[in-house]
């Protein structure tokens, strides 16, 4: 009679998240939904449109819908349903806001240079730099988003494509990436996958 003993080997442990601060996303209904892809429909076909409507309906019952919506608008999320708003809905809201920007109460702030805007509208907190201004600033005739201002103020090259935040902290404009960074990360991920498959 033989007995097999199993050796328990510890490998990578899951990160300890017990001490992390609670975030509004922890209470979001989409976080525990069985089909998270529903919030990111792939097109305008009937199935995608049905997914979008179902995602919006779920959002309407979510306890953090308003916070999610505001975050998506402030961080200019271009894809998916956030806070009950689709990409198209958010685009239309931003367009209407731009057309109302002639109202002195909601006028876009103007600065002589990108460095001036960055210095006036950011605040360093630990590892993060938080944007304290509105969704756009004007430098000469150009209107720039907070991410564009931060990128151009802190990097030596012009961004390629859209500038996205690469940070979980709301309003952080320090951790950014553009198309070049995203493509380099994707190439690294692909190479790692191919090596592990070989």
PDB file of C-alpha atoms in Angstrom:
ATOM      1  CA  UNK A   1       0.000   0.000   0.000  1.00  0.00           C
ATOM      2  CA  UNK A   2       1.444   3.357  -1.003  1.00  0.00           C
ATOM      3  CA  UNK A   3       0.643   6.724   0.401  1.00  0.00           C
ATOM      4  CA  UNK A   4       1.038   9.879  -1.635  1.00  0.00           C
ATOM      5  CA  UNK A   5       1.902  13.024   0.188  1.00  0.00           C
ATOM      6  CA  UNK A   6       1.362  16.402  -1.356  1.00  0.00           C
ATOM      7  CA  UNK A   7       3.805  19.180  -0.805  1.00  0.00           C
ATOM      8  CA  UNK A   8       2.249  22.615  -0.428  1.00  0.00           C
ATOM      9  CA  UNK A   9       4.273  25.207  -2.258  1.00  0.00           C
ATOM     10  CA  UNK A  10       3.638  28.877  -1.685  1.00  0.00           C
ATOM     11  CA  UNK A  11       3.892  30.950  -4.800  1.00  0.00           C
ATOM     12  CA  UNK A  12       2.715  34.471  -5.362  1.00  0.00           C
ATOM     13  CA  UNK A  13       0.248  35.583  -2.735  1.00  0.00           C
ATOM     14  CA  UNK A  14      -2.714  37.776  -3.494  1.00  0.00           C
ATOM     15  CA  UNK A  15      -2.182  41.401  -2.478  1.00  0.00           C
ATOM     16  CA  UNK A  16      -3.462  42.324   0.952  1.00  0.00           C
ATOM     17  CA  UNK A  17      -6.357  44.670   0.253  1.00  0.00           C
ATOM     18  CA  UNK A  18      -7.912  44.476   3.718  1.00  0.00           C
ATOM     19  CA  UNK A  19      -6.277  47.735   4.791  1.00  0.00           C
ATOM     20  CA  UNK A  20      -6.979  49.732   1.636  1.00  0.00           C
ATOM     21  CA  UNK A  21      -9.457  52.587   1.787  1.00  0.00           C
ATOM     22  CA  UNK A  22     -12.976  51.892   0.594  1.00  0.00           C
ATOM     23  CA  UNK A  23     -13.635  53.256  -2.861  1.00  0.00           C
ATOM     24  CA  UNK A  24     -16.971  54.119  -4.506  1.00  0.00           C
ATOM     25  CA  UNK A  25     -16.294  51.373  -7.059  1.00  0.00           C
ATOM     26  CA  UNK A  26     -16.533  48.754  -4.287  1.00  0.00           C
ATOM     27  CA  UNK A  27     -20.286  49.447  -4.047  1.00  0.00           C
ATOM     28  CA  UNK A  28     -20.948  49.424  -7.810  1.00  0.00           C
ATOM     29  CA  UNK A  29     -23.448  46.829  -9.054  1.00  0.00           C
ATOM     30  CA  UNK A  30     -21.414  46.179 -12.201  1.00  0.00           C
ATOM     31  CA  UNK A  31     -18.539  44.926 -10.074  1.00  0.00           C
ATOM     32  CA  UNK A  32     -20.413  41.761  -9.136  1.00  0.00           C
ATOM     33  CA  UNK A  33     -22.406  41.344 -12.346  1.00  0.00           C
ATOM     34  CA  UNK A  34     -21.915  37.956 -14.081  1.00  0.00           C
ATOM     35  CA  UNK A  35     -21.344  39.658 -17.473  1.00  0.00           C
ATOM     36  CA  UNK A  36     -18.995  42.654 -17.005  1.00  0.00           C
ATOM     37  CA  UNK A  37     -18.467  42.903 -20.786  1.00  0.00           C
ATOM     38  CA  UNK A  38     -22.071  44.107 -21.049  1.00  0.00           C
ATOM     39  CA  UNK A  39     -20.865  47.591 -20.024  1.00  0.00           C
ATOM     40  CA  UNK A  40     -18.557  47.707 -23.043  1.00  0.00           C
ATOM     41  CA  UNK A  41     -20.693  46.903 -26.114  1.00  0.00           C
ATOM     42  CA  UNK A  42     -18.611  46.266 -29.230  1.00  0.00           C
ATOM     43  CA  UNK A  43     -20.776  47.931 -31.870  1.00  0.00           C
ATOM     44  CA  UNK A  44     -24.226  49.103 -32.910  1.00  0.00           C
ATOM     45  CA  UNK A  45     -25.754  45.745 -33.772  1.00  0.00           C
ATOM     46  CA  UNK A  46     -28.913  44.561 -31.998  1.00  0.00           C
ATOM     47  CA  UNK A  47     -27.044  42.477 -29.406  1.00  0.00           C
ATOM     48  CA  UNK A  48     -24.691  45.338 -28.502  1.00  0.00           C
ATOM     49  CA  UNK A  49     -27.558  47.822 -28.239  1.00  0.00           C
ATOM     50  CA  UNK A  50     -29.491  45.392 -26.013  1.00  0.00           C
ATOM     51  CA  UNK A  51     -26.398  45.013 -23.793  1.00  0.00           C
ATOM     52  CA  UNK A  52     -26.090  48.804 -23.557  1.00  0.00           C
ATOM     53  CA  UNK A  53     -29.736  49.162 -22.517  1.00  0.00           C
ATOM     54  CA  UNK A  54     -29.413  46.387 -19.918  1.00  0.00           C
ATOM     55  CA  UNK A  55     -26.242  47.985 -18.529  1.00  0.00           C
ATOM     56  CA  UNK A  56     -28.001  51.361 -18.278  1.00  0.00           C
ATOM     57  CA  UNK A  57     -30.949  49.748 -16.499  1.00  0.00           C
ATOM     58  CA  UNK A  58     -28.595  48.134 -13.975  1.00  0.00           C
ATOM     59  CA  UNK A  59     -26.892  51.512 -13.472  1.00  0.00           C
ATOM     60  CA  UNK A  60     -30.235  53.131 -12.619  1.00  0.00           C
ATOM     61  CA  UNK A  61     -30.445  50.886  -9.542  1.00  0.00           C
ATOM     62  CA  UNK A  62     -26.800  51.332  -8.535  1.00  0.00           C
ATOM     63  CA  UNK A  63     -26.104  53.204  -5.264  1.00  0.00           C
ATOM     64  CA  UNK A  64     -23.047  54.950  -6.760  1.00  0.00           C
ATOM     65  CA  UNK A  65     -24.537  55.894 -10.142  1.00  0.00           C
ATOM     66  CA  UNK A  66     -24.048  59.665  -9.721  1.00  0.00           C
ATOM     67  CA  UNK A  67     -20.462  59.314  -8.490  1.00  0.00           C
ATOM     68  CA  UNK A  68     -19.656  56.956 -11.356  1.00  0.00           C
ATOM     69  CA  UNK A  69     -21.225  59.318 -13.894  1.00  0.00           C
ATOM     70  CA  UNK A  70     -19.321  62.327 -12.573  1.00  0.00           C
ATOM     71  CA  UNK A  71     -16.039  60.389 -12.561  1.00  0.00           C
ATOM     72  CA  UNK A  72     -16.580  59.259 -16.161  1.00  0.00           C
ATOM     73  CA  UNK A  73     -17.279  62.819 -17.284  1.00  0.00           C
ATOM     74  CA  UNK A  74     -14.349  64.309 -15.370  1.00  0.00           C
ATOM     75  CA  UNK A  75     -11.867  61.707 -16.589  1.00  0.00           C
ATOM     76  CA  UNK A  76     -13.305  61.760 -20.122  1.00  0.00           C
ATOM     77  CA  UNK A  77     -13.963  58.023 -20.388  1.00  0.00           C
ATOM     78  CA  UNK A  78     -14.428  57.300 -24.097  1.00  0.00           C
ATOM     79  CA  UNK A  79     -15.627  53.712 -23.944  1.00  0.00           C
ATOM     80  CA  UNK A  80     -18.398  51.867 -22.196  1.00  0.00           C
ATOM     81  CA  UNK A  81     -21.422  52.651 -20.041  1.00  0.00           C
ATOM     82  CA  UNK A  82     -20.603  54.599 -16.872  1.00  0.00           C
ATOM     83  CA  UNK A  83     -23.211  55.929 -14.451  1.00  0.00           C
ATOM     84  CA  UNK A  84     -26.016  55.089 -16.863  1.00  0.00           C
ATOM     85  CA  UNK A  85     -24.458  57.075 -19.727  1.00  0.00           C
ATOM     86  CA  UNK A  86     -23.148  55.569 -22.947  1.00  0.00           C
ATOM     87  CA  UNK A  87     -20.204  56.939 -24.936  1.00  0.00           C
ATOM     88  CA  UNK A  88     -22.690  58.793 -27.127  1.00  0.00           C
ATOM     89  CA  UNK A  89     -24.526  60.260 -24.108  1.00  0.00           C
ATOM     90  CA  UNK A  90     -21.297  61.578 -22.573  1.00  0.00           C
ATOM     91  CA  UNK A  91     -20.177  63.044 -25.892  1.00  0.00           C
ATOM     92  CA  UNK A  92     -23.477  64.905 -26.222  1.00  0.00           C
ATOM     93  CA  UNK A  93     -23.230  66.235 -22.654  1.00  0.00           C
ATOM     94  CA  UNK A  94     -19.684  67.525 -23.268  1.00  0.00           C
ATOM     95  CA  UNK A  95     -20.774  69.099 -26.552  1.00  0.00           C
ATOM     96  CA  UNK A  96     -23.672  70.917 -24.853  1.00  0.00           C
ATOM     97  CA  UNK A  97     -21.335  72.051 -22.065  1.00  0.00           C
ATOM     98  CA  UNK A  98     -18.921  73.492 -24.637  1.00  0.00           C
ATOM     99  CA  UNK A  99     -21.735  75.400 -26.328  1.00  0.00           C
ATOM    100  CA  UNK A 100     -22.733  76.915 -22.956  1.00  0.00           C
ATOM    101  CA  UNK A 101     -19.158  77.927 -22.184  1.00  0.00           C
ATOM    102  CA  UNK A 102     -19.888  81.497 -23.282  1.00  0.00           C
ATOM    103  CA  UNK A 103     -21.768  81.917 -19.984  1.00  0.00           C
ATOM    104  CA  UNK A 104     -19.357  83.857 -17.680  1.00  0.00           C
ATOM    105  CA  UNK A 105     -20.271  81.602 -14.740  1.00  0.00           C
ATOM    106  CA  UNK A 106     -18.901  78.526 -16.540  1.00  0.00           C
ATOM    107  CA  UNK A 107     -16.215  80.063 -18.737  1.00  0.00           C
ATOM    108  CA  UNK A 108     -13.107  77.978 -19.446  1.00  0.00           C
ATOM    109  CA  UNK A 109     -10.022  79.235 -17.590  1.00  0.00           C
ATOM    110  CA  UNK A 110      -7.351  80.814 -19.789  1.00  0.00           C
ATOM    111  CA  UNK A 111      -3.596  80.697 -19.170  1.00  0.00           C
ATOM    112  CA  UNK A 112      -0.625  82.137 -21.066  1.00  0.00           C
ATOM    113  CA  UNK A 113       1.206  78.794 -21.148  1.00  0.00           C
ATOM    114  CA  UNK A 114       0.771  75.103 -20.414  1.00  0.00           C
ATOM    115  CA  UNK A 115       3.292  75.327 -17.560  1.00  0.00           C
ATOM    116  CA  UNK A 116       1.249  78.158 -15.973  1.00  0.00           C
ATOM    117  CA  UNK A 117      -1.964  76.124 -16.185  1.00  0.00           C
ATOM    118  CA  UNK A 118      -0.257  73.044 -14.749  1.00  0.00           C
ATOM    119  CA  UNK A 119       1.266  75.008 -11.867  1.00  0.00           C
ATOM    120  CA  UNK A 120      -2.007  76.779 -11.013  1.00  0.00           C
ATOM    121  CA  UNK A 121      -4.362  73.801 -11.317  1.00  0.00           C
ATOM    122  CA  UNK A 122      -2.481  70.843  -9.848  1.00  0.00           C
ATOM    123  CA  UNK A 123      -1.702  69.755  -6.328  1.00  0.00           C
ATOM    124  CA  UNK A 124       0.887  67.122  -5.391  1.00  0.00           C
ATOM    125  CA  UNK A 125      -0.322  64.580  -2.840  1.00  0.00           C
ATOM    126  CA  UNK A 126       2.088  61.738  -2.164  1.00  0.00           C
ATOM    127  CA  UNK A 127       2.695  59.753  -5.359  1.00  0.00           C
ATOM    128  CA  UNK A 128      -0.113  61.547  -7.178  1.00  0.00           C
ATOM    129  CA  UNK A 129      -0.642  64.920  -8.792  1.00  0.00           C
ATOM    130  CA  UNK A 130      -4.310  65.887  -8.603  1.00  0.00           C
ATOM    131  CA  UNK A 131      -6.050  68.206 -11.060  1.00  0.00           C
ATOM    132  CA  UNK A 132      -8.032  70.906  -9.246  1.00  0.00           C
ATOM    133  CA  UNK A 133      -9.412  72.793 -12.253  1.00  0.00           C
ATOM    134  CA  UNK A 134     -12.276  72.222 -14.666  1.00  0.00           C
ATOM    135  CA  UNK A 135     -12.540  69.788 -17.562  1.00  0.00           C
ATOM    136  CA  UNK A 136     -10.807  72.130 -20.009  1.00  0.00           C
ATOM    137  CA  UNK A 137      -8.409  75.060 -20.047  1.00  0.00           C
ATOM    138  CA  UNK A 138      -7.560  77.467 -22.829  1.00  0.00           C
ATOM    139  CA  UNK A 139      -3.963  78.147 -23.847  1.00  0.00           C
ATOM    140  CA  UNK A 140      -4.103  80.781 -26.573  1.00  0.00           C
ATOM    141  CA  UNK A 141      -6.796  79.514 -28.943  1.00  0.00           C
ATOM    142  CA  UNK A 142      -6.328  75.839 -28.042  1.00  0.00           C
ATOM    143  CA  UNK A 143      -8.581  74.045 -25.570  1.00  0.00           C
ATOM    144  CA  UNK A 144      -6.846  71.281 -23.669  1.00  0.00           C
ATOM    145  CA  UNK A 145      -8.008  68.590 -21.258  1.00  0.00           C
ATOM    146  CA  UNK A 146      -6.297  68.173 -17.873  1.00  0.00           C
ATOM    147  CA  UNK A 147      -4.483  65.074 -19.183  1.00  0.00           C
ATOM    148  CA  UNK A 148      -3.172  66.970 -22.217  1.00  0.00           C
ATOM    149  CA  UNK A 149      -1.956  69.851 -20.043  1.00  0.00           C
ATOM    150  CA  UNK A 150      -0.210  67.508 -17.588  1.00  0.00           C
ATOM    151  CA  UNK A 151       1.400  65.469 -20.364  1.00  0.00           C
ATOM    152  CA  UNK A 152       2.778  68.481 -22.187  1.00  0.00           C
ATOM    153  CA  UNK A 153       3.931  70.171 -18.972  1.00  0.00           C
ATOM    154  CA  UNK A 154       5.868  67.154 -17.688  1.00  0.00           C
ATOM    155  CA  UNK A 155       7.117  65.279 -20.750  1.00  0.00           C
ATOM    156  CA  UNK A 156       9.539  66.143 -23.505  1.00  0.00           C
ATOM    157  CA  UNK A 157       7.499  64.753 -26.360  1.00  0.00           C
ATOM    158  CA  UNK A 158       4.102  65.449 -27.867  1.00  0.00           C
ATOM    159  CA  UNK A 159       1.555  62.729 -27.083  1.00  0.00           C
ATOM    160  CA  UNK A 160       0.539  60.330 -29.832  1.00  0.00           C
ATOM    161  CA  UNK A 161      -3.227  59.847 -29.909  1.00  0.00           C
ATOM    162  CA  UNK A 162      -5.389  60.312 -26.825  1.00  0.00           C
ATOM    163  CA  UNK A 163      -3.835  60.796 -23.398  1.00  0.00           C
ATOM    164  CA  UNK A 164      -5.392  58.498 -20.786  1.00  0.00           C
ATOM    165  CA  UNK A 165      -4.941  58.272 -17.059  1.00  0.00           C
ATOM    166  CA  UNK A 166      -3.209  55.125 -15.877  1.00  0.00           C
ATOM    167  CA  UNK A 167      -4.167  55.532 -12.230  1.00  0.00           C
ATOM    168  CA  UNK A 168      -7.004  54.422  -9.955  1.00  0.00           C
ATOM    169  CA  UNK A 169      -6.904  57.719  -8.024  1.00  0.00           C
ATOM    170  CA  UNK A 170      -9.602  60.122  -9.165  1.00  0.00           C
ATOM    171  CA  UNK A 171      -8.208  63.283 -10.737  1.00  0.00           C
ATOM    172  CA  UNK A 172      -4.593  62.057 -10.889  1.00  0.00           C
ATOM    173  CA  UNK A 173      -2.723  63.540 -13.859  1.00  0.00           C
ATOM    174  CA  UNK A 174       0.707  62.162 -13.023  1.00  0.00           C
ATOM    175  CA  UNK A 175       0.245  58.576 -14.192  1.00  0.00           C
ATOM    176  CA  UNK A 176      -0.627  59.000 -17.869  1.00  0.00           C
ATOM    177  CA  UNK A 177      -0.103  57.113 -21.104  1.00  0.00           C
ATOM    178  CA  UNK A 178      -0.591  57.718 -24.803  1.00  0.00           C
ATOM    179  CA  UNK A 179      -0.767  55.464 -27.861  1.00  0.00           C
ATOM    180  CA  UNK A 180       3.004  54.877 -27.888  1.00  0.00           C
ATOM    181  CA  UNK A 181       3.016  53.748 -24.241  1.00  0.00           C
ATOM    182  CA  UNK A 182      -0.074  51.570 -24.736  1.00  0.00           C
ATOM    183  CA  UNK A 183       1.431  49.896 -27.831  1.00  0.00           C
ATOM    184  CA  UNK A 184       4.726  49.242 -26.019  1.00  0.00           C
ATOM    185  CA  UNK A 185       2.864  47.649 -23.097  1.00  0.00           C
ATOM    186  CA  UNK A 186       0.791  45.524 -25.454  1.00  0.00           C
ATOM    187  CA  UNK A 187       3.932  44.352 -27.279  1.00  0.00           C
ATOM    188  CA  UNK A 188       5.551  43.445 -23.941  1.00  0.00           C
ATOM    189  CA  UNK A 189       2.428  41.577 -22.837  1.00  0.00           C
ATOM    190  CA  UNK A 190       2.285  39.710 -26.148  1.00  0.00           C
ATOM    191  CA  UNK A 191       5.977  38.758 -25.982  1.00  0.00           C
ATOM    192  CA  UNK A 192       5.560  37.522 -22.393  1.00  0.00           C
ATOM    193  CA  UNK A 193       2.537  35.435 -23.383  1.00  0.00           C
ATOM    194  CA  UNK A 194       4.394  33.928 -26.341  1.00  0.00           C
ATOM    195  CA  UNK A 195       7.414  33.075 -24.172  1.00  0.00           C
ATOM    196  CA  UNK A 196       5.270  31.418 -21.525  1.00  0.00           C
ATOM    197  CA  UNK A 197       3.385  29.450 -24.187  1.00  0.00           C
ATOM    198  CA  UNK A 198       6.621  28.184 -25.737  1.00  0.00           C
TER     199      UNK A 198
END
